[in-house]
Amino acid sequence: MQSDADKRFARMQKATALHLAMEGEETLQHLTEFSDNPKAMDYFYDLFRNLYKNGHKLPTDKKVIGTMCLQVPDELIYAAGAVPMRMCSGAYAYEQVGAEFMPAKSCPVVKATTGMLHVNQALWGEAVASVVLPTTCDQKKKCGEMLKEMGYPVYILEMPSSKDSEGARFYWQESIKKFTLDLQKITGNKITSGKLQTVIADMAECSRLFRKLNDLRKSKTPLIFGKDIFLVTSAYFIDEMASWRQAVRQLIEELEVWRQNDIAITNRQAPRMLLTGSPPIFPNLKVPILVEQAGGIIVADEVCSSNRLLHDAVAYDEANLNDMAAALADRYLKPCTCPCLTPNTDRNRKLAELVKSHAVEGVIYQAFSGCLPYEMEQKQISNTLSKAGVPMLYLETDYSSEDLGQLSTRVEAFIESIKARRRKK
Amino acid sequence: MGEIMGNFRRAINNTSLSRFRFYFQAASFLLLIYGGYLALNLGDQLPTFACIFSEPRGGSCYLFGLQHQMTTPWTSYLSGRGIGLLVGFLTFIAFFIVFNKAWCGFACPLGTIQDWLTALRARFKIRYANYAEPTFQRLKKIKYILLALLILIPMAIGNSFFGLPKLNHDFGVPFCMICPGRTILPLFSGDFSQLALDLSSKSKMILTALGLMVTGIFLSGSFIKKRFFCLFCPMSAFHYIFANAALLRLSKDAGKCSRCGNCYRACDVGIRAIADDLQHKNIVKDDCMLCGKCVEMCPEEGCLQVKFLGLPIYQSTAEGFFKRMQGRNNAK
Ligand code: SF4
Ligand code: SF4
Ligand code: SF4
Ligand code: SF4
Ligand code: SF4
């Protein structure tokens, strides 16, 4: 006999699956509406088209280790014979689930992620061997507590809240070393230096390819839309790495041909934008799509679902576990520009450098309502940018489509103002 | 033409400087230790530990001559001796200024031996030791104290400080007595005599015993800690006084630095400033040996550069970084 609660849960499960499929389809519709998308993007469009089709399935039959922020070293998880899956969700349907039991003020990322894990618990069950949660922002930390209550095997990866001192660095190195040992227990597989070396090389190849792609965005002739870049990096959260690399390689090849033949994806005069702030994650690509529908092109970004995630690679000096684990730790902390870390200096510096390298003319700052780290740092970022002579548009938004009209008016006005600035120059 | 130069540059930046350095060090070692067989003599003012106690060397370490000259009474500096002293000193500076601290990274036989010991340890997959940052900052001062002593002690032989009695001649070359160059380098030409205790006087006995002790510490220390001895080396302290005038330089473009710390991790001496210093363009610090490992490991385009007379000869590139890391995996 099913209880009422069970029945309600089953109804919610069904409704969520339905909404999710529709939501994904809608985003894809918008993404593909732009004319002349690169052929190689089809791989990514298809990947996401299938993702929610018959219920949200896990991407692999192997043991999955969920990761909650970008500071979890994927290399270690692969070397332990499991598959990492970044759990941060961009789905409004999941946010709705989370909203039922989470404070209204919490940010959409944690609501959606917790909602997703709640509604899919029976479906994914044992396959999720662990959910690894670095101690970054307060909401993520508390959401870890909730997941534990739900019965998920949550692993807290202790991370310092500052990265400048040697003390913080060693503390984090110790955390990563402990994680290395614990992962072997969780998966039952031994992490050897040989395996780790191979995986580090594979992941370095991912970074190398991402950088190539990012370099193509420097081109004066616009070659690729930001909305597509965010789709490629969202795919990195869940895709099989070898196929991801293959698909990115093909995309780069195609764009190289465009570059040589001077083929532009859009108007050559399109204002060049940078997007930063809270992370755009499929299917929530609302803001990037708006910007590019309004005639801008996002040529650079500083978000944890794209550039911050993929730019860096591990550099070890000696091929033993001891040195490689420390090198892994450094790679995920030292260059990290997450605003949960203080001071925020490196993030400001990186933005200034991106403005230069990608010839950025305007910055779109997206802050999810409820996300304090971003809401609080935006003033500082805006000051840094204005020193560099670049205007910034601050948008507070969430996963719903209610604010679309309001947002698009503001984005259009901003893009027009950049064009006007240009005329004055 | 521009394209050819560009490709040439690119090829150089893609190479493994460490491999080149390995062979260069081996060649320098042979020249400095056995150069005498080829009648090679680079003079007595080399800014590197080509030890005077080792035959048939291809040139000699300046520290011996320097200490020796310091023993003369001050009054005689005003005569012809002073000119000899000055010429020697200028020759040392001339040698140094061209290559800067690359003498340490590419030529010094003691530096090379330390690198060999490191390679041996790494081969056995034994983990290395590191100092905590505050310890490092404290220890690195020792080399300046040694430098001061190796000048002041000989001076106290020819002169009387504050009316104190003059020192006896056993202290003529005090640093050489405890320098591992004296005990170790002659071994490569089959000369074991420097390992003996000198019992001819009490002070000589103490000094030679101390020398043996330092030698033991040198060997075991540099087996577990990369470039263990260099941190204390008075030659390195002496170098640094002139480093700002050098033609070969290491420079940093702070705007491009992500502070990823790769360079600091790779640095055998453990110089943290290479990653964290965002102020200085000229980034050669007193412990640096200009080995270029930091440049190899830096993944940012043109962030670190080795320059000669202002012209970049080797610089960090993303392409080079990924090539070298991939090569490390392939070599497995
Ligand atoms: S940093 Fe902001 S967007 Fe990310 S999880 Fe925390 S509150 Fe949410
Ligand atoms: S003992 Fe040391 S300081 Fe003296 S000459 Fe030899 S290498 Fe130089
Ligand atoms: S610092 Fe090291 S490499 Fe340089 S002279 Fe001294 S021992 Fe040789
Ligand atoms: S490796 Fe390069 S980018 Fe990284 S900290 Fe050093 S100088 Fe900066
Ligand atoms: S700072 Fe760079 S060049 Fe100097 S010793 Fe360290 S790794 Fe070598």
mmCIF file of N, CA, C and O in Angstrom, chain B residues 79-153:
data_model
loop_
_atom_site.group_PDB
_atom_site.id
_atom_site.type_symbol
_atom_site.label_atom_id
_atom_site.label_comp_id
_atom_site.label_asym_id
_atom_site.label_seq_id
_atom_site.Cartn_x
_atom_site.Cartn_y
_atom_site.Cartn_z
ATOM 1 N N SER B 79 100.072 49.563 -2.021
ATOM 2 C CA SER B 79 101.134 49.317 -2.994
ATOM 3 C C SER B 79 100.598 48.491 -4.165
ATOM 4 O O SER B 79 99.392 48.401 -4.384
ATOM 5 N N GLY B 80 101.487 47.858 -4.919
ATOM 6 C CA GLY B 80 101.111 47.058 -6.093
ATOM 7 C C GLY B 80 100.126 45.967 -5.758
ATOM 8 O O GLY B 80 99.285 45.591 -6.580
ATOM 9 N N ARG B 81 100.162 45.453 -4.547
ATOM 10 C CA ARG B 81 99.284 44.375 -4.136
ATOM 11 C C ARG B 81 97.812 44.754 -4.293
ATOM 12 O O ARG B 81 96.982 43.937 -4.663
ATOM 13 N N GLY B 82 97.547 46.031 -3.954
ATOM 14 C CA GLY B 82 96.173 46.519 -4.053
ATOM 15 C C GLY B 82 95.664 46.405 -5.471
ATOM 16 O O GLY B 82 94.516 46.017 -5.709
ATOM 17 N N ILE B 83 96.548 46.692 -6.437
ATOM 18 C CA ILE B 83 96.136 46.618 -7.838
ATOM 19 C C ILE B 83 95.810 45.178 -8.216
ATOM 20 O O ILE B 83 94.790 44.876 -8.838
ATOM 21 N N GLY B 84 96.689 44.257 -7.774
ATOM 22 C CA GLY B 84 96.438 42.825 -8.023
ATOM 23 C C GLY B 84 95.089 42.430 -7.482
ATOM 24 O O GLY B 84 94.304 41.744 -8.145
ATOM 25 N N LEU B 85 94.793 42.898 -6.294
ATOM 26 C CA LEU B 85 93.530 42.577 -5.640
ATOM 27 C C LEU B 85 92.356 43.090 -6.474
ATOM 28 O O LEU B 85 91.380 42.392 -6.731
ATOM 29 N N LEU B 86 92.517 44.334 -6.932
ATOM 30 C CA LEU B 86 91.450 44.978 -7.689
ATOM 31 C C LEU B 86 91.213 44.257 -9.023
ATOM 32 O O LEU B 86 90.069 43.987 -9.403
ATOM 33 N N VAL B 87 92.319 43.905 -9.700
ATOM 34 C CA VAL B 87 92.193 43.220 -10.989
ATOM 35 C C VAL B 87 91.470 41.886 -10.801
ATOM 36 O O VAL B 87 90.556 41.534 -11.553
ATOM 37 N N GLY B 88 91.862 41.161 -9.750
ATOM 38 C CA GLY B 88 91.220 39.873 -9.477
ATOM 39 C C GLY B 88 89.729 40.046 -9.248
ATOM 40 O O GLY B 88 88.902 39.326 -9.821
ATOM 41 N N PHE B 89 89.417 41.030 -8.484
ATOM 42 C CA PHE B 89 88.034 41.295 -8.132
ATOM 43 C C PHE B 89 87.217 41.644 -9.381
ATOM 44 O O PHE B 89 86.113 41.139 -9.614
ATOM 45 N N LEU B 90 87.802 42.503 -10.232
ATOM 46 C CA LEU B 90 87.100 42.910 -11.446
ATOM 47 C C LEU B 90 86.923 41.735 -12.408
ATOM 48 O O LEU B 90 85.891 41.613 -13.077
ATOM 49 N N THR B 91 87.902 40.860 -12.439
ATOM 50 C CA THR B 91 87.784 39.688 -13.304
ATOM 51 C C THR B 91 86.620 38.820 -12.827
ATOM 52 O O THR B 91 85.804 38.341 -13.624
ATOM 53 N N PHE B 92 86.557 38.642 -11.528
ATOM 54 C CA PHE B 92 85.449 37.870 -10.950
ATOM 55 C C PHE B 92 84.114 38.490 -11.367
ATOM 56 O O PHE B 92 83.211 37.809 -11.854
ATOM 57 N N ILE B 93 84.000 39.803 -11.214
ATOM 58 C CA ILE B 93 82.747 40.476 -11.548
ATOM 59 C C ILE B 93 82.428 40.316 -13.036
ATOM 60 O O ILE B 93 81.290 40.051 -13.419
ATOM 61 N N ALA B 94 83.468 40.448 -13.864
ATOM 62 C CA ALA B 94 83.239 40.325 -15.310
ATOM 63 C C ALA B 94 82.665 38.937 -15.635
ATOM 64 O O ALA B 94 81.694 38.808 -16.384
ATOM 65 N N PHE B 95 83.278 37.904 -15.068
ATOM 66 C CA PHE B 95 82.762 36.543 -15.289
ATOM 67 C C PHE B 95 81.309 36.433 -14.828
ATOM 68 O O PHE B 95 80.462 35.902 -15.508
ATOM 69 N N PHE B 96 81.094 36.973 -13.651
ATOM 70 C CA PHE B 96 79.769 36.807 -13.061
ATOM 71 C C PHE B 96 78.694 37.554 -13.840
ATOM 72 O O PHE B 96 77.625 37.035 -14.125
ATOM 73 N N ILE B 97 79.017 38.780 -14.200
ATOM 74 C CA ILE B 97 77.983 39.654 -14.769
ATOM 75 C C ILE B 97 77.391 39.111 -16.064
ATOM 76 O O ILE B 97 76.213 39.291 -16.344
ATOM 77 N N VAL B 98 78.176 38.402 -16.832
ATOM 78 C CA VAL B 98 77.651 37.865 -18.091
ATOM 79 C C VAL B 98 76.565 36.823 -17.820
ATOM 80 O O VAL B 98 75.469 36.895 -18.370
ATOM 81 N N PHE B 99 76.835 35.879 -16.952
ATOM 82 C CA PHE B 99 75.903 34.759 -16.775
ATOM 83 C C PHE B 99 75.057 34.839 -15.511
ATOM 84 O O PHE B 99 74.209 33.998 -15.288
ATOM 85 N N ASN B 100 75.327 35.833 -14.694
ATOM 86 C CA ASN B 100 74.557 36.000 -13.468
ATOM 87 C C ASN B 100 74.571 34.693 -12.667
ATOM 88 O O ASN B 100 75.538 33.954 -12.689
ATOM 89 N N LYS B 101 73.482 34.375 -12.004
ATOM 90 C CA LYS B 101 73.495 33.191 -11.145
ATOM 91 C C LYS B 101 73.388 31.894 -11.921
ATOM 92 O O LYS B 101 73.343 30.819 -11.328
ATOM 93 N N ALA B 102 73.341 31.987 -13.252
ATOM 94 C CA ALA B 102 73.347 30.757 -14.043
ATOM 95 C C ALA B 102 74.629 29.967 -13.777
ATOM 96 O O ALA B 102 74.704 28.771 -14.041
ATOM 97 N N TRP B 103 75.648 30.612 -13.228
ATOM 98 C CA TRP B 103 76.838 29.871 -12.801
ATOM 99 C C TRP B 103 76.428 28.754 -11.852
ATOM 100 O O TRP B 103 76.995 27.668 -11.872
ATOM 101 N N CYS B 104 75.452 29.053 -11.012
ATOM 102 C CA CYS B 104 75.010 28.051 -10.033
ATOM 103 C C CYS B 104 74.146 26.974 -10.686
ATOM 104 O O CYS B 104 74.258 25.805 -10.392
ATOM 105 N N GLY B 105 73.267 27.387 -11.574
ATOM 106 C CA GLY B 105 72.339 26.433 -12.168
ATOM 107 C C GLY B 105 72.978 25.590 -13.250
ATOM 108 O O GLY B 105 72.521 24.479 -13.533
ATOM 109 N N PHE B 106 74.043 26.105 -13.896
ATOM 110 C CA PHE B 106 74.575 25.409 -15.067
ATOM 111 C C PHE B 106 76.028 24.969 -14.948
ATOM 112 O O PHE B 106 76.474 24.139 -15.720
ATOM 113 N N ALA B 107 76.776 25.564 -14.025
ATOM 114 C CA ALA B 107 78.202 25.273 -14.038
ATOM 115 C C ALA B 107 78.774 24.726 -12.731
ATOM 116 O O ALA B 107 79.629 23.854 -12.759
ATOM 117 N N CYS B 108 78.326 25.207 -11.613
ATOM 118 C CA CYS B 108 78.983 24.858 -10.351
ATOM 119 C C CYS B 108 79.006 23.347 -10.107
ATOM 120 O O CYS B 108 77.972 22.700 -10.067
ATOM 121 N N PRO B 109 80.218 22.783 -9.957
ATOM 122 C CA PRO B 109 80.306 21.335 -9.748
ATOM 123 C C PRO B 109 79.573 20.875 -8.485
ATOM 124 O O PRO B 109 78.967 19.807 -8.479
ATOM 125 N N LEU B 110 79.604 21.699 -7.443
ATOM 126 C CA LEU B 110 78.896 21.291 -6.217
ATOM 127 C C LEU B 110 77.384 21.328 -6.429
ATOM 128 O O LEU B 110 76.648 20.483 -5.927
ATOM 129 N N GLY B 111 76.913 22.303 -7.199
ATOM 130 C CA GLY B 111 75.500 22.369 -7.523
ATOM 131 C C GLY B 111 75.089 21.143 -8.323
ATOM 132 O O GLY B 111 74.065 20.506 -8.052
ATOM 133 N N THR B 112 75.919 20.796 -9.286
ATOM 134 C CA THR B 112 75.629 19.640 -10.141
ATOM 135 C C THR B 112 75.559 18.362 -9.318
ATOM 136 O O THR B 112 74.659 17.547 -9.500
ATOM 137 N N ILE B 113 76.509 18.209 -8.387
ATOM 138 C CA ILE B 113 76.497 17.002 -7.548
ATOM 139 C C ILE B 113 75.200 16.934 -6.748
ATOM 140 O O ILE B 113 74.574 15.867 -6.623
ATOM 141 N N GLN B 114 74.761 18.088 -6.249
ATOM 142 C CA GLN B 114 73.490 18.086 -5.495
ATOM 143 C C GLN B 114 72.341 17.655 -6.391
ATOM 144 O O GLN B 114 71.460 16.899 -5.980
ATOM 145 N N ASP B 115 72.349 18.123 -7.649
ATOM 146 C CA ASP B 115 71.271 17.741 -8.567
ATOM 147 C C ASP B 115 71.318 16.249 -8.880
ATOM 148 O O ASP B 115 70.290 15.604 -9.037
ATOM 149 N N TRP B 116 72.526 15.697 -8.963
ATOM 150 C CA TRP B 116 72.644 14.257 -9.211
ATOM 151 C C TRP B 116 72.067 13.464 -8.040
ATOM 152 O O TRP B 116 71.401 12.452 -8.220
ATOM 153 N N LEU B 117 72.368 13.942 -6.839
ATOM 154 C CA LEU B 117 71.834 13.245 -5.660
ATOM 155 C C LEU B 117 70.302 13.302 -5.650
ATOM 156 O O LEU B 117 69.627 12.331 -5.296
ATOM 157 N N THR B 118 69.753 14.456 -6.058
ATOM 158 C CA THR B 118 68.302 14.605 -6.138
ATOM 159 C C THR B 118 67.717 13.616 -7.140
ATOM 160 O O THR B 118 66.714 12.945 -6.868
ATOM 161 N N ALA B 119 68.376 13.510 -8.295
ATOM 162 C CA ALA B 119 67.888 12.597 -9.330
ATOM 163 C C ALA B 119 67.906 11.160 -8.813
ATOM 164 O O ALA B 119 66.983 10.376 -9.071
ATOM 165 N N LEU B 120 68.943 10.848 -8.061
ATOM 166 C CA LEU B 120 69.065 9.506 -7.498
ATOM 167 C C LEU B 120 67.913 9.225 -6.532
ATOM 168 O O LEU B 120 67.249 8.192 -6.600
ATOM 169 N N ARG B 121 67.646 10.199 -5.663
ATOM 170 C CA ARG B 121 66.556 10.031 -4.713
ATOM 171 C C ARG B 121 65.218 9.861 -5.434
ATOM 172 O O ARG B 121 64.424 8.976 -5.118
ATOM 173 N N ALA B 122 64.990 10.715 -6.436
ATOM 174 C CA ALA B 122 63.722 10.663 -7.163
ATOM 175 C C ALA B 122 63.557 9.303 -7.838
ATOM 176 O O ALA B 122 62.459 8.759 -7.903
ATOM 177 N N ARG B 123 64.666 8.764 -8.335
ATOM 178 C CA ARG B 123 64.609 7.464 -8.991
ATOM 179 C C ARG B 123 64.128 6.394 -8.013
ATOM 180 O O ARG B 123 63.374 5.506 -8.367
ATOM 181 N N PHE B 124 64.553 6.496 -6.786
ATOM 182 C CA PHE B 124 64.121 5.529 -5.763
ATOM 183 C C PHE B 124 62.746 5.854 -5.203
ATOM 184 O O PHE B 124 62.271 5.207 -4.286
ATOM 185 N N LYS B 125 62.121 6.906 -5.739
ATOM 186 C CA LYS B 125 60.804 7.343 -5.283
ATOM 187 C C LYS B 125 60.777 7.625 -3.779
ATOM 188 O O LYS B 125 59.792 7.351 -3.095
ATOM 189 N N ILE B 126 61.874 8.131 -3.276
ATOM 190 C CA ILE B 126 61.912 8.553 -1.874
ATOM 191 C C ILE B 126 61.419 9.986 -1.810
ATOM 192 O O ILE B 126 61.779 10.794 -2.672
ATOM 193 N N ARG B 127 60.570 10.304 -0.842
ATOM 194 C CA ARG B 127 60.044 11.660 -0.826
ATOM 195 C C ARG B 127 61.071 12.673 -0.335
ATOM 196 O O ARG B 127 61.965 12.352 0.413
ATOM 197 N N TYR B 128 60.924 13.887 -0.812
ATOM 198 C CA TYR B 128 61.887 14.932 -0.480
ATOM 199 C C TYR B 128 61.427 15.708 0.745
ATOM 200 O O TYR B 128 60.269 15.659 1.131
ATOM 201 N N ALA B 129 62.362 16.403 1.358
ATOM 202 C CA ALA B 129 62.012 17.252 2.499
ATOM 203 C C ALA B 129 61.989 18.700 2.053
ATOM 204 O O ALA B 129 62.618 19.075 1.070
ATOM 205 N N ASN B 130 61.210 19.501 2.742
ATOM 206 C CA ASN B 130 61.135 20.925 2.457
ATOM 207 C C ASN B 130 61.145 21.698 3.763
ATOM 208 O O ASN B 130 60.724 21.172 4.784
ATOM 209 N N TYR B 131 61.624 22.923 3.714
ATOM 210 C CA TYR B 131 61.526 23.748 4.907
ATOM 211 C C TYR B 131 60.173 24.436 4.940
ATOM 212 O O TYR B 131 59.620 24.747 3.899
ATOM 213 N N ALA B 132 59.691 24.706 6.120
ATOM 214 C CA ALA B 132 58.551 25.614 6.235
ATOM 215 C C ALA B 132 59.083 27.005 5.913
ATOM 216 O O ALA B 132 60.257 27.292 6.139
ATOM 217 N N GLU B 133 58.214 27.833 5.408
ATOM 218 C CA GLU B 133 58.626 29.165 4.942
ATOM 219 C C GLU B 133 59.420 29.978 5.980
ATOM 220 O O GLU B 133 60.481 30.523 5.662
ATOM 221 N N PRO B 134 58.984 30.052 7.249
ATOM 222 C CA PRO B 134 59.743 30.855 8.223
ATOM 223 C C PRO B 134 61.146 30.290 8.451
ATOM 224 O O PRO B 134 62.108 31.050 8.595
ATOM 225 N N THR B 135 61.274 28.977 8.450
ATOM 226 C CA THR B 135 62.588 28.350 8.617
ATOM 227 C C THR B 135 63.488 28.759 7.460
ATOM 228 O O THR B 135 64.652 29.120 7.637
ATOM 229 N N PHE B 136 62.921 28.680 6.261
ATOM 230 C CA PHE B 136 63.657 29.070 5.060
ATOM 231 C C PHE B 136 64.180 30.490 5.190
ATOM 232 O O PHE B 136 65.348 30.765 4.948
ATOM 233 N N GLN B 137 63.290 31.394 5.626
ATOM 234 C CA GLN B 137 63.691 32.794 5.747
ATOM 235 C C GLN B 137 64.808 32.979 6.756
ATOM 236 O O GLN B 137 65.688 33.818 6.580
ATOM 237 N N ARG B 138 64.793 32.163 7.817
ATOM 238 C CA ARG B 138 65.825 32.283 8.837
ATOM 239 C C ARG B 138 67.150 31.710 8.328
ATOM 240 O O ARG B 138 68.190 32.330 8.425
ATOM 241 N N LEU B 139 67.067 30.508 7.736
ATOM 242 C CA LEU B 139 68.292 29.826 7.323
ATOM 243 C C LEU B 139 69.048 30.566 6.227
ATOM 244 O O LEU B 139 70.266 30.538 6.171
ATOM 245 N N LYS B 140 68.291 31.232 5.367
ATOM 246 C CA LYS B 140 68.960 31.834 4.221
ATOM 247 C C LYS B 140 69.913 32.958 4.613
ATOM 248 O O LYS B 140 70.760 33.358 3.830
ATOM 249 N N LYS B 141 69.781 33.450 5.842
ATOM 250 C CA LYS B 141 70.681 34.530 6.278
ATOM 251 C C LYS B 141 72.085 34.008 6.576
ATOM 252 O O LYS B 141 73.051 34.761 6.562
ATOM 253 N N ILE B 142 72.172 32.707 6.857
ATOM 254 C CA ILE B 142 73.461 32.135 7.259
ATOM 255 C C ILE B 142 74.552 32.403 6.220
ATOM 256 O O ILE B 142 75.696 32.668 6.562
ATOM 257 N N LYS B 143 74.181 32.368 4.943
ATOM 258 C CA LYS B 143 75.212 32.521 3.915
ATOM 259 C C LYS B 143 75.891 33.899 3.974
ATOM 260 O O LYS B 143 77.073 34.019 3.685
ATOM 261 N N TYR B 144 75.128 34.906 4.409
ATOM 262 C CA TYR B 144 75.746 36.240 4.520
ATOM 263 C C TYR B 144 76.707 36.287 5.697
ATOM 264 O O TYR B 144 77.745 36.943 5.644
ATOM 265 N N ILE B 145 76.360 35.553 6.759
ATOM 266 C CA ILE B 145 77.264 35.491 7.910
ATOM 267 C C ILE B 145 78.558 34.776 7.501
ATOM 268 O O ILE B 145 79.668 35.237 7.792
ATOM 269 N N LEU B 146 78.411 33.682 6.772
ATOM 270 C CA LEU B 146 79.603 32.954 6.310
ATOM 271 C C LEU B 146 80.463 33.847 5.425
ATOM 272 O O LEU B 146 81.693 33.846 5.524
ATOM 273 N N LEU B 147 79.818 34.606 4.564
ATOM 274 C CA LEU B 147 80.565 35.493 3.668
ATOM 275 C C LEU B 147 81.357 36.524 4.483
ATOM 276 O O LEU B 147 82.546 36.748 4.237
ATOM 277 N N ALA B 148 80.680 37.105 5.461
ATOM 278 C CA ALA B 148 81.365 38.097 6.296
ATOM 279 C C ALA B 148 82.543 37.449 7.013
ATOM 280 O O ALA B 148 83.650 38.011 7.042
ATOM 281 N N LEU B 149 82.341 36.261 7.546
ATOM 282 C CA LEU B 149 83.411 35.592 8.284
ATOM 283 C C LEU B 149 84.586 35.247 7.395
ATOM 284 O O LEU B 149 85.741 35.385 7.777
ATOM 285 N N LEU B 150 84.275 34.805 6.171
ATOM 286 C CA LEU B 150 85.395 34.359 5.331
ATOM 287 C C LEU B 150 86.240 35.536 4.868
ATOM 288 O O LEU B 150 87.347 35.372 4.372
ATOM 289 N N ILE B 151 85.701 36.749 5.031
ATOM 290 C CA ILE B 151 86.517 37.929 4.735
ATOM 291 C C ILE B 151 87.186 38.445 6.012
ATOM 292 O O ILE B 151 88.380 38.756 6.029
ATOM 293 N N LEU B 152 86.416 38.463 7.099
ATOM 294 C CA LEU B 152 86.943 39.040 8.346
ATOM 295 C C LEU B 152 88.002 38.170 9.015
ATOM 296 O O LEU B 152 89.007 38.686 9.511
ATOM 297 N N ILE B 153 87.809 36.871 9.032
ATOM 298 C CA ILE B 153 88.781 36.015 9.727
ATOM 299 C C ILE B 153 90.172 36.135 9.115
ATOM 300 O O ILE B 153 91.150 36.387 9.828
#
